[in-house]
Each structure stands twice: as C-alpha cells, then as structure tokens.
C-alpha cells in the first residue's frame, strides 16, 4: 500500500493524539511502540496507529487504525486488542504532528 501512495509517507511507528497534536513513536519491532501506545491510551490519548505514521505533504498525520498487536513476555505471537480496550478512542481526522 505504501508503494502506491505517492502523496503519503509511511513511517514504522505508533501514533496517538494528545491535545490536538500527533505524538509519533518510531521504532523497530520489539522496541515497545505498542506498549507505549497502549499506556498513552490509558492516560487519555486518542489512537491513530500501532503500525504506521502516515504523513501527508503538509506534515499532518493521518489515521491508520487497526487493532493494536501486543506481545507478552518477549513472545513473537501477537494478540489483537481494540483501542477501546485500553480506554482510548480512535481518531478520524488528520492532525499536525507535535514539534
């Protein structure tokens, strides 16, 4: 999908919104992105992505909502969790990223 999206840039990252700004958490697999996203949702952040930060040419981050995929105890197996299961809600509009 990212290869076909000529007007978007995809970065492997988790994304939440806080006070109207996007917080982008880039990182490799097993770096703790999903865990941090889940904790920010518990604290009241709005969910945008657990997989990709999708940027447009204006620097806004677009939602890429799918269930969070969480690992436990360093296991490769992932379980899916809706953002709502962490008390969060899912964003629907592009937002500016925090500076």
JSON list of N, CA and C in Angstrom, two decimals, residues 1 8 10 15-17 46-56 60-66 89-95:
[
{"chain": "A", "resi": 1, "resn": "UNK", "atom": "N", "xyz": [0.83, -1.19, 0.00]},
{"chain": "A", "resi": 1, "resn": "UNK", "atom": "CA", "xyz": [0.00, 0.00, 0.00]},
{"chain": "A", "resi": 1, "resn": "UNK", "atom": "C", "xyz": [0.87, 1.25, 0.00]},
{"chain": "A", "resi": 8, "resn": "UNK", "atom": "N", "xyz": [1.74, 10.22, 0.15]},
{"chain": "A", "resi": 8, "resn": "UNK", "atom": "CA", "xyz": [1.88, 9.94, 1.59]},
{"chain": "A", "resi": 8, "resn": "UNK", "atom": "C", "xyz": [3.24, 9.31, 1.86]},
{"chain": "A", "resi": 10, "resn": "UNK", "atom": "N", "xyz": [5.00, 6.75, 4.70]},
{"chain": "A", "resi": 10, "resn": "UNK", "atom": "CA", "xyz": [4.72, 5.81, 5.77]},
{"chain": "A", "resi": 10, "resn": "UNK", "atom": "C", "xyz": [5.99, 5.59, 6.60]},
{"chain": "A", "resi": 15, "resn": "UNK", "atom": "N", "xyz": [1.22, 5.91, 16.75]},
{"chain": "A", "resi": 15, "resn": "UNK", "atom": "CA", "xyz": [0.81, 7.32, 16.77]},
{"chain": "A", "resi": 15, "resn": "UNK", "atom": "C", "xyz": [-0.41, 7.48, 17.67]},
{"chain": "A", "resi": 16, "resn": "UNK", "atom": "N", "xyz": [-0.37, 8.49, 18.51]},
{"chain": "A", "resi": 16, "resn": "UNK", "atom": "CA", "xyz": [-1.54, 8.90, 19.29]},
{"chain": "A", "resi": 16, "resn": "UNK", "atom": "C", "xyz": [-1.66, 10.41, 19.17]},
{"chain": "A", "resi": 17, "resn": "UNK", "atom": "N", "xyz": [-2.83, 10.92, 19.48]},
{"chain": "A", "resi": 17, "resn": "UNK", "atom": "CA", "xyz": [-3.04, 12.36, 19.54]},
{"chain": "A", "resi": 17, "resn": "UNK", "atom": "C", "xyz": [-3.19, 12.77, 21.00]},
{"chain": "A", "resi": 46, "resn": "UNK", "atom": "N", "xyz": [-5.74, 9.76, 22.12]},
{"chain": "A", "resi": 46, "resn": "UNK", "atom": "CA", "xyz": [-6.59, 9.26, 21.04]},
{"chain": "A", "resi": 46, "resn": "UNK", "atom": "C", "xyz": [-5.72, 8.41, 20.12]},
{"chain": "A", "resi": 47, "resn": "UNK", "atom": "N", "xyz": [-6.23, 7.26, 19.74]},
{"chain": "A", "resi": 47, "resn": "UNK", "atom": "CA", "xyz": [-5.48, 6.29, 18.93]},
{"chain": "A", "resi": 47, "resn": "UNK", "atom": "C", "xyz": [-5.49, 6.65, 17.45]},
{"chain": "A", "resi": 48, "resn": "UNK", "atom": "N", "xyz": [-4.31, 6.60, 16.83]},
{"chain": "A", "resi": 48, "resn": "UNK", "atom": "CA", "xyz": [-4.18, 6.80, 15.39]},
{"chain": "A", "resi": 48, "resn": "UNK", "atom": "C", "xyz": [-3.57, 5.59, 14.69]},
{"chain": "A", "resi": 49, "resn": "UNK", "atom": "N", "xyz": [-2.57, 4.97, 15.29]},
{"chain": "A", "resi": 49, "resn": "UNK", "atom": "CA", "xyz": [-1.96, 3.81, 14.64]},
{"chain": "A", "resi": 49, "resn": "UNK", "atom": "C", "xyz": [-1.05, 3.06, 15.60]},
{"chain": "A", "resi": 50, "resn": "UNK", "atom": "N", "xyz": [-0.93, 1.78, 15.32]},
{"chain": "A", "resi": 50, "resn": "UNK", "atom": "CA", "xyz": [0.00, 0.92, 16.02]},
{"chain": "A", "resi": 50, "resn": "UNK", "atom": "C", "xyz": [1.08, 0.42, 15.05]},
{"chain": "A", "resi": 51, "resn": "UNK", "atom": "N", "xyz": [0.94, 0.75, 13.79]},
{"chain": "A", "resi": 51, "resn": "UNK", "atom": "CA", "xyz": [1.82, 0.19, 12.77]},
{"chain": "A", "resi": 51, "resn": "UNK", "atom": "C", "xyz": [2.56, 1.26, 11.96]},
{"chain": "A", "resi": 52, "resn": "UNK", "atom": "N", "xyz": [1.84, 2.25, 11.46]},
{"chain": "A", "resi": 52, "resn": "UNK", "atom": "CA", "xyz": [2.45, 3.27, 10.61]},
{"chain": "A", "resi": 52, "resn": "UNK", "atom": "C", "xyz": [1.97, 4.67, 10.96]},
{"chain": "A", "resi": 53, "resn": "UNK", "atom": "N", "xyz": [2.90, 5.61, 10.94]},
{"chain": "A", "resi": 53, "resn": "UNK", "atom": "CA", "xyz": [2.56, 7.03, 10.92]},
{"chain": "A", "resi": 53, "resn": "UNK", "atom": "C", "xyz": [2.46, 7.38, 9.44]},
{"chain": "A", "resi": 54, "resn": "UNK", "atom": "N", "xyz": [1.31, 7.88, 9.02]},
{"chain": "A", "resi": 54, "resn": "UNK", "atom": "CA", "xyz": [1.08, 8.21, 7.62]},
{"chain": "A", "resi": 54, "resn": "UNK", "atom": "C", "xyz": [1.04, 9.73, 7.49]},
{"chain": "A", "resi": 55, "resn": "UNK", "atom": "N", "xyz": [2.09, 10.29, 6.88]},
{"chain": "A", "resi": 55, "resn": "UNK", "atom": "CA", "xyz": [2.23, 11.74, 6.75]},
{"chain": "A", "resi": 55, "resn": "UNK", "atom": "C", "xyz": [1.81, 12.20, 5.35]},
{"chain": "A", "resi": 56, "resn": "UNK", "atom": "N", "xyz": [1.16, 13.37, 5.30]},
{"chain": "A", "resi": 56, "resn": "UNK", "atom": "CA", "xyz": [0.88, 13.98, 4.00]},
{"chain": "A", "resi": 56, "resn": "UNK", "atom": "C", "xyz": [1.90, 15.09, 3.76]},
{"chain": "A", "resi": 60, "resn": "UNK", "atom": "N", "xyz": [0.87, 16.59, 8.23]},
{"chain": "A", "resi": 60, "resn": "UNK", "atom": "CA", "xyz": [-0.20, 16.06, 9.08]},
{"chain": "A", "resi": 60, "resn": "UNK", "atom": "C", "xyz": [-0.11, 14.55, 9.12]},
{"chain": "A", "resi": 61, "resn": "UNK", "atom": "N", "xyz": [-0.54, 13.99, 10.24]},
{"chain": "A", "resi": 61, "resn": "UNK", "atom": "CA", "xyz": [-0.57, 12.54, 10.42]},
{"chain": "A", "resi": 61, "resn": "UNK", "atom": "C", "xyz": [-2.01, 12.06, 10.23]},
{"chain": "A", "resi": 62, "resn": "UNK", "atom": "N", "xyz": [-2.18, 11.06, 9.39]},
{"chain": "A", "resi": 62, "resn": "UNK", "atom": "CA", "xyz": [-3.50, 10.50, 9.10]},
{"chain": "A", "resi": 62, "resn": "UNK", "atom": "C", "xyz": [-3.71, 9.22, 9.91]},
{"chain": "A", "resi": 63, "resn": "UNK", "atom": "N", "xyz": [-4.96, 8.93, 10.27]},
{"chain": "A", "resi": 63, "resn": "UNK", "atom": "CA", "xyz": [-5.24, 7.69, 10.99]},
{"chain": "A", "resi": 63, "resn": "UNK", "atom": "C", "xyz": [-4.91, 6.47, 10.13]},
{"chain": "A", "resi": 64, "resn": "UNK", "atom": "N", "xyz": [-4.35, 5.47, 10.75]},
{"chain": "A", "resi": 64, "resn": "UNK", "atom": "CA", "xyz": [-4.15, 4.15, 10.14]},
{"chain": "A", "resi": 64, "resn": "UNK", "atom": "C", "xyz": [-4.61, 3.15, 11.20]},
{"chain": "A", "resi": 65, "resn": "UNK", "atom": "N", "xyz": [-5.92, 3.19, 11.51]},
{"chain": "A", "resi": 65, "resn": "UNK", "atom": "CA", "xyz": [-6.42, 2.42, 12.66]},
{"chain": "A", "resi": 65, "resn": "UNK", "atom": "C", "xyz": [-6.57, 0.94, 12.34]},
{"chain": "A", "resi": 66, "resn": "UNK", "atom": "N", "xyz": [-6.01, 0.15, 13.17]},
{"chain": "A", "resi": 66, "resn": "UNK", "atom": "CA", "xyz": [-6.22, -1.29, 13.18]},
{"chain": "A", "resi": 66, "resn": "UNK", "atom": "C", "xyz": [-5.99, -1.70, 14.63]},
{"chain": "A", "resi": 89, "resn": "UNK", "atom": "N", "xyz": [-10.05, 6.13, 22.35]},
{"chain": "A", "resi": 89, "resn": "UNK", "atom": "CA", "xyz": [-10.95, 6.27, 21.21]},
{"chain": "A", "resi": 89, "resn": "UNK", "atom": "C", "xyz": [-10.06, 6.44, 19.99]},
{"chain": "A", "resi": 90, "resn": "UNK", "atom": "N", "xyz": [-10.62, 6.25, 18.81]},
{"chain": "A", "resi": 90, "resn": "UNK", "atom": "CA", "xyz": [-9.85, 6.29, 17.58]},
{"chain": "A", "resi": 90, "resn": "UNK", "atom": "C", "xyz": [-10.07, 7.61, 16.86]},
{"chain": "A", "resi": 91, "resn": "UNK", "atom": "N", "xyz": [-8.98, 8.24, 16.44]},
{"chain": "A", "resi": 91, "resn": "UNK", "atom": "CA", "xyz": [-9.05, 9.49, 15.70]},
{"chain": "A", "resi": 91, "resn": "UNK", "atom": "C", "xyz": [-9.53, 9.25, 14.28]},
{"chain": "A", "resi": 92, "resn": "UNK", "atom": "N", "xyz": [-10.18, 10.26, 13.72]},
{"chain": "A", "resi": 92, "resn": "UNK", "atom": "CA", "xyz": [-10.75, 10.13, 12.37]},
{"chain": "A", "resi": 92, "resn": "UNK", "atom": "C", "xyz": [-10.23, 11.18, 11.39]},
{"chain": "A", "resi": 93, "resn": "UNK", "atom": "N", "xyz": [-9.62, 12.24, 11.88]},
{"chain": "A", "resi": 93, "resn": "UNK", "atom": "CA", "xyz": [-9.15, 13.32, 11.02]},
{"chain": "A", "resi": 93, "resn": "UNK", "atom": "C", "xyz": [-7.64, 13.45, 11.08]},
{"chain": "A", "resi": 94, "resn": "UNK", "atom": "N", "xyz": [-7.00, 13.94, 10.02]},
{"chain": "A", "resi": 94, "resn": "UNK", "atom": "CA", "xyz": [-5.57, 14.22, 10.08]},
{"chain": "A", "resi": 94, "resn": "UNK", "atom": "C", "xyz": [-5.27, 15.27, 11.15]},
{"chain": "A", "resi": 95, "resn": "UNK", "atom": "N", "xyz": [-4.11, 15.13, 11.77]},
{"chain": "A", "resi": 95, "resn": "UNK", "atom": "CA", "xyz": [-3.70, 16.08, 12.80]},
{"chain": "A", "resi": 95, "resn": "UNK", "atom": "C", "xyz": [-2.26, 16.51, 12.55]}
]
